[in-house]
């Protein structure tokens, strides 16, 4: 499973899960990625993001 924001692998039992109103479930490796996504940040602007 990969982080919806930065593309890092998420180990089972770790990370954050967020369910959107429309039913889409997003998985994040960290709270940071979840917060950035919900804030509408563009992942390509962050150096530590892998999936650019
Ligand atoms: Zn991430």
PDB file of C-alpha atoms and ligand atoms in Angstrom:
ATOM      1  CA  UNK A   1       0.000   0.000   0.000  1.00  0.00           C
ATOM      2  CA  UNK A   2       1.292   3.431  -0.872  1.00  0.00           C
ATOM      3  CA  UNK A   3       0.763   6.825   0.628  1.00  0.00           C
ATOM      4  CA  UNK A   4      -1.775   8.862  -1.335  1.00  0.00           C
ATOM      5  CA  UNK A   5       0.361  11.961  -0.955  1.00  0.00           C
ATOM      6  CA  UNK A   6       4.040  11.086  -1.169  1.00  0.00           C
ATOM      7  CA  UNK A   7       3.948   7.568  -2.608  1.00  0.00           C
ATOM      8  CA  UNK A   8       5.943   5.944   0.180  1.00  0.00           C
ATOM      9  CA  UNK A   9       5.174   2.380   1.170  1.00  0.00           C
ATOM     10  CA  UNK A  10       2.982   2.096   4.216  1.00  0.00           C
ATOM     11  CA  UNK A  11       3.594  -0.788   6.560  1.00  0.00           C
ATOM     12  CA  UNK A  12       0.605  -2.711   7.756  1.00  0.00           C
ATOM     13  CA  UNK A  13      -0.747  -1.273  10.979  1.00  0.00           C
ATOM     14  CA  UNK A  14       0.934   2.087  10.541  1.00  0.00           C
ATOM     15  CA  UNK A  15      -0.032   5.322   8.911  1.00  0.00           C
ATOM     16  CA  UNK A  16      -3.294   7.160   8.703  1.00  0.00           C
ATOM     17  CA  UNK A  17      -6.530   6.309   6.956  1.00  0.00           C
ATOM     18  CA  UNK A  18      -8.931   9.001   5.847  1.00  0.00           C
ATOM     19  CA  UNK A  19     -12.375   8.403   4.366  1.00  0.00           C
ATOM     20  CA  UNK A  20     -13.706  11.206   2.227  1.00  0.00           C
ATOM     21  CA  UNK A  21     -17.372  12.176   2.106  1.00  0.00           C
ATOM     22  CA  UNK A  22     -17.761  10.552  -1.318  1.00  0.00           C
ATOM     23  CA  UNK A  23     -16.581   7.212   0.028  1.00  0.00           C
ATOM     24  CA  UNK A  24     -13.036   7.364  -1.285  1.00  0.00           C
ATOM     25  CA  UNK A  25     -10.541   6.015   1.224  1.00  0.00           C
ATOM     26  CA  UNK A  26      -7.100   7.553   1.285  1.00  0.00           C
ATOM     27  CA  UNK A  27      -4.078   6.032   2.959  1.00  0.00           C
ATOM     28  CA  UNK A  28      -1.218   8.088   4.300  1.00  0.00           C
ATOM     29  CA  UNK A  29       2.189   7.133   5.680  1.00  0.00           C
ATOM     30  CA  UNK A  30       2.074   9.881   8.249  1.00  0.00           C
ATOM     31  CA  UNK A  31      -0.112  12.531   9.737  1.00  0.00           C
ATOM     32  CA  UNK A  32       1.934  15.089   7.838  1.00  0.00           C
ATOM     33  CA  UNK A  33       0.842  13.654   4.500  1.00  0.00           C
ATOM     34  CA  UNK A  34      -2.788  13.568   5.575  1.00  0.00           C
ATOM     35  CA  UNK A  35      -2.742  17.155   6.753  1.00  0.00           C
ATOM     36  CA  UNK A  36      -1.046  18.346   3.560  1.00  0.00           C
ATOM     37  CA  UNK A  37      -3.540  16.521   1.379  1.00  0.00           C
ATOM     38  CA  UNK A  38      -6.528  17.884   3.260  1.00  0.00           C
ATOM     39  CA  UNK A  39      -5.025  21.343   2.980  1.00  0.00           C
ATOM     40  CA  UNK A  40      -4.902  20.966  -0.796  1.00  0.00           C
ATOM     41  CA  UNK A  41      -1.115  20.992  -1.061  1.00  0.00           C
ATOM     42  CA  UNK A  42       0.505  19.926  -4.301  1.00  0.00           C
ATOM     43  CA  UNK A  43       2.770  16.967  -3.523  1.00  0.00           C
ATOM     44  CA  UNK A  44       5.110  17.856  -6.402  1.00  0.00           C
ATOM     45  CA  UNK A  45       6.243  20.920  -4.492  1.00  0.00           C
ATOM     46  CA  UNK A  46       7.795  18.864  -1.732  1.00  0.00           C
ATOM     47  CA  UNK A  47      11.289  17.434  -2.085  1.00  0.00           C
ATOM     48  CA  UNK A  48      10.605  14.478   0.169  1.00  0.00           C
ATOM     49  CA  UNK A  49       7.756  13.285  -2.018  1.00  0.00           C
ATOM     50  CA  UNK A  50       8.718  10.321  -4.197  1.00  0.00           C
ATOM     51  CA  UNK A  51       5.984  10.215  -6.811  1.00  0.00           C
ATOM     52  CA  UNK A  52       6.908  13.353  -8.721  1.00  0.00           C
TER      53      UNK A  52
HETATM   54 ZN1  LIG B   1       3.291  10.013   2.788  1.00  0.00          ZN
END
